[in-house]
GROMACS .gro file of C-alpha atoms in nm:
model
  244
    1MET     CA    1  -2.134  -0.155  -3.255
    2LYS     CA    2  -2.177  -0.505  -3.115
    3THR     CA    3  -1.797  -0.538  -3.065
    4ILE     CA    4  -1.787  -0.204  -2.878
    5LEU     CA    5  -2.076  -0.305  -2.652
    6THR     CA    6  -1.908  -0.638  -2.579
    7PHE     CA    7  -1.586  -0.460  -2.492
    8LEU     CA    8  -1.762  -0.211  -2.260
    9LEU     CA    9  -1.946  -0.494  -2.089
   10SER     CA   10  -1.621  -0.681  -2.028
   11ILE     CA   11  -1.466  -0.369  -1.874
   12SER     CA   12  -1.768  -0.328  -1.648
   13ILE     CA   13  -1.739  -0.689  -1.532
   14VAL     CA   14  -1.366  -0.658  -1.456
   15THR     CA   15  -1.389  -0.328  -1.270
   16GLY     CA   16  -1.699  -0.438  -1.084
   17ASN     CA   17  -1.542  -0.751  -0.936
   18LYS     CA   18  -1.557  -0.736  -0.559
   19MET     CA   19  -1.232  -0.821  -0.389
   20ASP     CA   20  -1.215  -1.077  -0.109
   21SER     CA   21  -0.941  -1.258   0.082
   22THR     CA   22  -0.875  -1.518  -0.185
   23ALA     CA   23  -0.875  -1.260  -0.467
   24VAL     CA   24  -0.620  -1.044  -0.286
   25LEU     CA   25  -0.390  -1.338  -0.212
   26LYS     CA   26  -0.418  -1.444  -0.579
   27SER     CA   27  -0.328  -1.090  -0.693
   28MET     CA   28  -0.022  -1.093  -0.462
   29HIS     CA   29   0.082  -1.436  -0.584
   30ASP     CA   30   0.040  -1.345  -0.951
   31ARG     CA   31   0.234  -1.021  -0.916
   32TYR     CA   32   0.538  -1.153  -0.734
   33THR     CA   33   0.582  -1.520  -0.822
   34GLY     CA   34   0.902  -1.558  -1.024
   35LYS     CA   35   1.008  -1.203  -0.938
   36TRP     CA   36   1.066  -1.197  -0.564
   37TYR     CA   37   1.427  -1.228  -0.441
   38THR     CA   38   1.533  -1.578  -0.342
   39SER     CA   39   1.766  -1.486  -0.059
   40PHE     CA   40   1.818  -1.191   0.172
   41THR     CA   41   2.072  -1.094   0.443
   42PHE     CA   42   2.096  -0.799   0.679
   43THR     CA   43   2.214  -0.685   1.020
   44GLN     CA   44   1.953  -0.563   1.260
   45SER     CA   45   1.954  -0.311   1.542
   46THR     CA   46   1.712  -0.456   1.794
   47GLU     CA   47   1.558  -0.242   2.066
   48ARG     CA   48   1.364  -0.421   2.341
   49TYR     CA   49   1.114  -0.244   2.565
   50ARG     CA   50   0.942  -0.306   2.899
   51GLY     CA   51   0.647  -0.085   2.983
   52ASP     CA   52   0.733   0.128   2.676
   53THR     CA   53   1.081   0.189   2.824
   54LEU     CA   54   1.391   0.082   2.635
   55TRP     CA   55   1.592  -0.165   2.836
   56ASN     CA   56   1.820  -0.344   2.589
   57THR     CA   57   1.977  -0.287   2.247
   58GLN     CA   58   2.152  -0.557   2.050
   59THR     CA   59   2.273  -0.636   1.699
   60TRP     CA   60   2.125  -0.943   1.532
   61TYR     CA   61   2.244  -1.109   1.213
   62GLU     CA   62   1.977  -1.253   0.985
   63ALA     CA   63   1.974  -1.463   0.672
   64LEU     CA   64   1.680  -1.583   0.469
   65LYS     CA   65   1.665  -1.836   0.184
   66LEU     CA   66   1.313  -1.869   0.053
   67PRO     CA   67   1.091  -2.047   0.101
   68TYR     CA   68   1.219  -2.277   0.373
   69PHE     CA   69   1.524  -2.135   0.554
   70PHE     CA   70   1.568  -1.853   0.806
   71ARG     CA   71   1.840  -1.793   1.062
   72ILE     CA   72   1.886  -1.530   1.334
   73ASP     CA   73   2.204  -1.491   1.541
   74PHE     CA   74   2.146  -1.290   1.858
   75GLY     CA   75   2.438  -1.063   1.951
   76GLU     CA   76   2.794  -1.159   1.878
   77ILE     CA   77   2.808  -1.454   1.640
   78SER     CA   78   3.087  -1.618   1.835
   79ALA     CA   79   2.861  -1.643   2.142
   80GLY     CA   80   2.657  -1.910   1.969
   81ASN     CA   81   2.306  -1.785   2.045
   82ALA     CA   82   2.074  -1.840   1.751
   83VAL     CA   83   1.755  -1.983   1.611
   84ILE     CA   84   1.738  -2.172   1.280
   85TYR     CA   85   1.412  -2.238   1.092
   86ASN     CA   86   1.463  -2.524   0.850
   87ARG     CA   87   1.154  -2.644   0.668
   88ASP     CA   88   0.915  -2.787   0.931
   89SER     CA   89   1.158  -2.761   1.226
   90MET     CA   90   1.299  -2.494   1.456
   91TYR     CA   91   1.635  -2.525   1.635
   92VAL     CA   92   1.730  -2.302   1.929
   93PHE     CA   93   2.098  -2.266   2.028
   94LYS     CA   94   2.236  -2.104   2.344
   95ASP     CA   95   2.608  -2.077   2.421
   96LYS     CA   96   2.685  -2.291   2.112
   97VAL     CA   97   2.464  -2.577   2.237
   98LEU     CA   98   2.137  -2.698   2.085
   99LYS     CA   99   1.889  -2.638   2.364
  100ARG     CA  100   1.557  -2.703   2.196
  101THR     CA  101   1.401  -2.846   1.883
  102ASP     CA  102   1.037  -2.767   1.799
  103VAL     CA  103   0.786  -2.739   1.519
  104ASN     CA  104   0.847  -2.438   1.287
  105ASP     CA  105   0.564  -2.192   1.362
  106ASP     CA  106   0.726  -1.903   1.173
  107ASN     CA  107   0.452  -1.744   0.964
  108LEU     CA  108   0.647  -1.428   0.885
  109THR     CA  109   0.888  -1.603   0.645
  110PHE     CA  110   0.580  -1.723   0.458
  111LEU     CA  111   0.396  -1.389   0.459
  112LEU     CA  112   0.709  -1.184   0.374
  113GLY     CA  113   0.806  -1.380   0.064
  114GLY     CA  114   0.783  -1.756   0.107
  115MET     CA  115   0.428  -1.763  -0.034
  116TYR     CA  116   0.563  -1.670  -0.378
  117PHE     CA  117   0.760  -1.993  -0.407
  118ILE     CA  118   0.478  -2.246  -0.359
  119PRO     CA  119   0.164  -2.321  -0.565
  120PHE     CA  120  -0.136  -2.099  -0.493
  121ASP     CA  121  -0.347  -2.383  -0.349
  122SER     CA  122  -0.067  -2.440  -0.094
  123VAL     CA  123  -0.081  -2.067  -0.006
  124ILE     CA  124  -0.450  -2.101   0.078
  125ALA     CA  125  -0.381  -2.413   0.288
  126LYS     CA  126  -0.103  -2.236   0.480
  127MET     CA  127  -0.323  -1.936   0.552
  128LYS     CA  128  -0.583  -2.169   0.707
  129GLU     CA  129  -0.306  -2.346   0.895
  130PHE     CA  130  -0.207  -2.011   1.045
  131HIS     CA  131  -0.571  -1.958   1.152
  132PHE     CA  132  -0.665  -1.677   0.914
  133ASP     CA  133  -1.036  -1.698   0.830
  134LEU     CA  134  -1.045  -1.630   0.456
  135ASN     CA  135  -1.423  -1.582   0.470
  136LYS     CA  136  -1.364  -1.258   0.657
  137PHE     CA  137  -1.250  -0.944   0.473
  138HIS     CA  138  -1.285  -0.568   0.461
  139GLU     CA  139  -1.107  -0.257   0.332
  140ASP     CA  140  -0.953   0.004   0.558
  141THR     CA  141  -0.672   0.258   0.586
  142PHE     CA  142  -0.352   0.225   0.788
  143MET     CA  143  -0.083   0.488   0.840
  144GLY     CA  144  -0.212   0.675   0.538
  145ASN     CA  145  -0.230   0.373   0.315
  146ALA     CA  146  -0.544   0.210   0.166
  147VAL     CA  147  -0.541  -0.153   0.270
  148TYR     CA  148  -0.713  -0.489   0.227
  149VAL     CA  149  -0.771  -0.670   0.559
  150ILE     CA  150  -0.771  -1.047   0.537
  151GLY     CA  151  -0.917  -1.242   0.826
  152ALA     CA  152  -1.144  -0.977   0.986
  153ASN     CA  153  -1.476  -0.825   0.887
  154THR     CA  154  -1.443  -0.512   1.100
  155THR     CA  155  -1.171  -0.301   1.262
  156GLY     CA  156  -1.106  -0.412   1.620
  157GLU     CA  157  -1.225  -0.768   1.568
  158LYS     CA  158  -1.020  -0.998   1.794
  159VAL     CA  159  -0.912  -1.245   1.529
  160ASN     CA  160  -0.592  -1.323   1.335
  161GLN     CA  161  -0.559  -1.080   1.040
  162ILE     CA  162  -0.316  -0.933   0.791
  163TRP     CA  163  -0.328  -0.578   0.644
  164ILE     CA  164  -0.212  -0.556   0.285
  165ASP     CA  165  -0.118  -0.233   0.103
  166LYS     CA  166  -0.366  -0.201  -0.188
  167ASN     CA  167  -0.115  -0.050  -0.426
  168ARG     CA  168   0.205  -0.252  -0.366
  169LEU     CA  169   0.029  -0.563  -0.235
  170ILE     CA  170   0.272  -0.604   0.053
  171LEU     CA  171   0.221  -0.675   0.423
  172LEU     CA  172   0.189  -0.368   0.649
  173ARG     CA  173   0.039  -0.514   0.963
  174LEU     CA  174  -0.008  -0.853   1.129
  175ILE     CA  175  -0.237  -0.910   1.428
  176GLU     CA  176  -0.272  -1.242   1.609
  177TYR     CA  177  -0.451  -1.363   1.919
  178THR     CA  178  -0.324  -1.652   2.137
  179ASN     CA  179  -0.506  -1.753   2.455
  180GLY     CA  180  -0.668  -1.409   2.469
  181ASN     CA  181  -0.342  -1.219   2.426
  182LYS     CA  182  -0.287  -0.987   2.132
  183SER     CA  183   0.038  -0.971   1.931
  184GLU     CA  184   0.087  -0.712   1.661
  185ALA     CA  185   0.365  -0.637   1.412
  186VAL     CA  186   0.384  -0.320   1.203
  187PHE     CA  187   0.609  -0.312   0.893
  188GLU     CA  188   0.743   0.019   0.769
  189ASN     CA  189   1.003   0.196   0.555
  190HIS     CA  190   0.981  -0.051   0.271
  191GLN     CA  191   1.254  -0.065   0.007
  192GLN     CA  192   1.238  -0.245  -0.326
  193PHE     CA  193   1.489  -0.521  -0.398
  194GLY     CA  194   1.475  -0.662  -0.748
  195GLY     CA  195   1.113  -0.762  -0.803
  196GLY     CA  196   1.033  -0.774  -0.436
  197TRP     CA  197   1.017  -0.559  -0.125
  198SER     CA  198   1.148  -0.555   0.229
  199GLU     CA  199   1.048  -0.358   0.531
  200THR     CA  200   1.342  -0.194   0.707
  201LYS     CA  201   1.165  -0.117   1.031
  202VAL     CA  202   0.938  -0.347   1.230
  203SER     CA  203   0.762  -0.265   1.557
  204PHE     CA  204   0.618  -0.541   1.776
  205TYR     CA  205   0.347  -0.492   2.037
  206PHE     CA  206   0.213  -0.733   2.301
  207ASP     CA  207  -0.131  -0.648   2.435
  208ASP     CA  208  -0.088  -0.304   2.278
  209GLN     CA  209   0.237  -0.227   2.463
  210LEU     CA  210   0.553  -0.177   2.260
  211SER     CA  211   0.789  -0.471   2.311
  212GLN     CA  212   1.045  -0.453   2.030
  213VAL     CA  213   1.159  -0.235   1.741
  214GLU     CA  214   1.388  -0.356   1.463
  215TYR     CA  215   1.589  -0.158   1.212
  216TYR     CA  216   1.752  -0.332   0.915
  217HIS     CA  217   2.097  -0.238   0.781
  218ASN     CA  218   2.325  -0.361   0.502
  219CYS     CA  219   2.035  -0.532   0.323
  220LYS     CA  220   2.138  -0.754   0.035
  221ALA     CA  221   1.913  -0.959  -0.191
  222ASN     CA  222   1.985  -1.263  -0.410
  223VAL     CA  223   2.317  -1.332  -0.238
  224PRO     CA  224   2.458  -1.688  -0.260
  225LEU     CA  225   2.381  -1.877   0.060
  226ASP     CA  226   2.496  -2.232   0.127
  227ASP     CA  227   2.219  -2.457   0.266
  228ALA     CA  228   2.470  -2.564   0.531
  229ILE     CA  229   2.423  -2.222   0.698
  230PHE     CA  230   2.073  -2.345   0.796
  231ASP     CA  231   2.183  -2.699   0.892
  232PRO     CA  232   2.177  -2.744   1.272
  233ASN     CA  233   2.449  -3.007   1.241
  234MET     CA  234   2.680  -2.745   1.090
  235PHE     CA  235   2.618  -2.483   1.357
  236GLY     CA  236   2.940  -2.311   1.458
  237LYS     CA  237   3.121  -2.433   1.146
  238ILE     CA  238   2.982  -2.204   0.877
  239HIS     CA  239   2.824  -1.859   0.865
  240TRP     CA  240   2.718  -1.612   0.602
  241TYR     CA  241   2.838  -1.293   0.768
  242LYS     CA  242   3.181  -1.156   0.692
  243GLU     CA  243   3.336  -0.839   0.828
  244ASN     CA  244   3.399  -0.570   0.565
   0.00000   0.00000   0.00000
């Protein structure tokens, strides 16, 4: 009888635990570390909008090597327009010429997979670096999904926040505020690749107006990618994309 009571008590304690930002991040990290794909390539149909009106469509070529490398080629590869994220730096190329070097402020590579390749205490540090207040948290629904909201205590709060699907523990929504302006990204049509996931549609909004919609095609996970693809000194000499 004592053993049964002890067991029932332990179940009560486990199921009664209240989730918070750190607990959700830990659950995500535990579920996907060692399982998430290490590389990912795809072509992307990019629609750009002004005042909710489509004004430009272009194909982009994207390659990801977690946790530190990400490259986007805008339009025809031969034109030489691209951005490369390499560890702490960002390199912007236009017409095959390096135009700008800056600090890497890309939080999406981290939120969409990079966090599973670093220790959990580093995940917490990065979240704070990206200005998510881990003391703020609530539960909500989004597009028919039950979600955990990290970084905000209430819906509509004007703070940086991420919305995490409670079942799959993947990112569905990102909201950020910069100098009073709101940026939002919505991630949809997820597909499973190996032990991880990828959205195949992303919609971006600026101050609640649609600015860009992306559709992924020819998605491939765990493909061999040479680090030189992400080396700015090798730009124009090597590329991952090959015509079928």
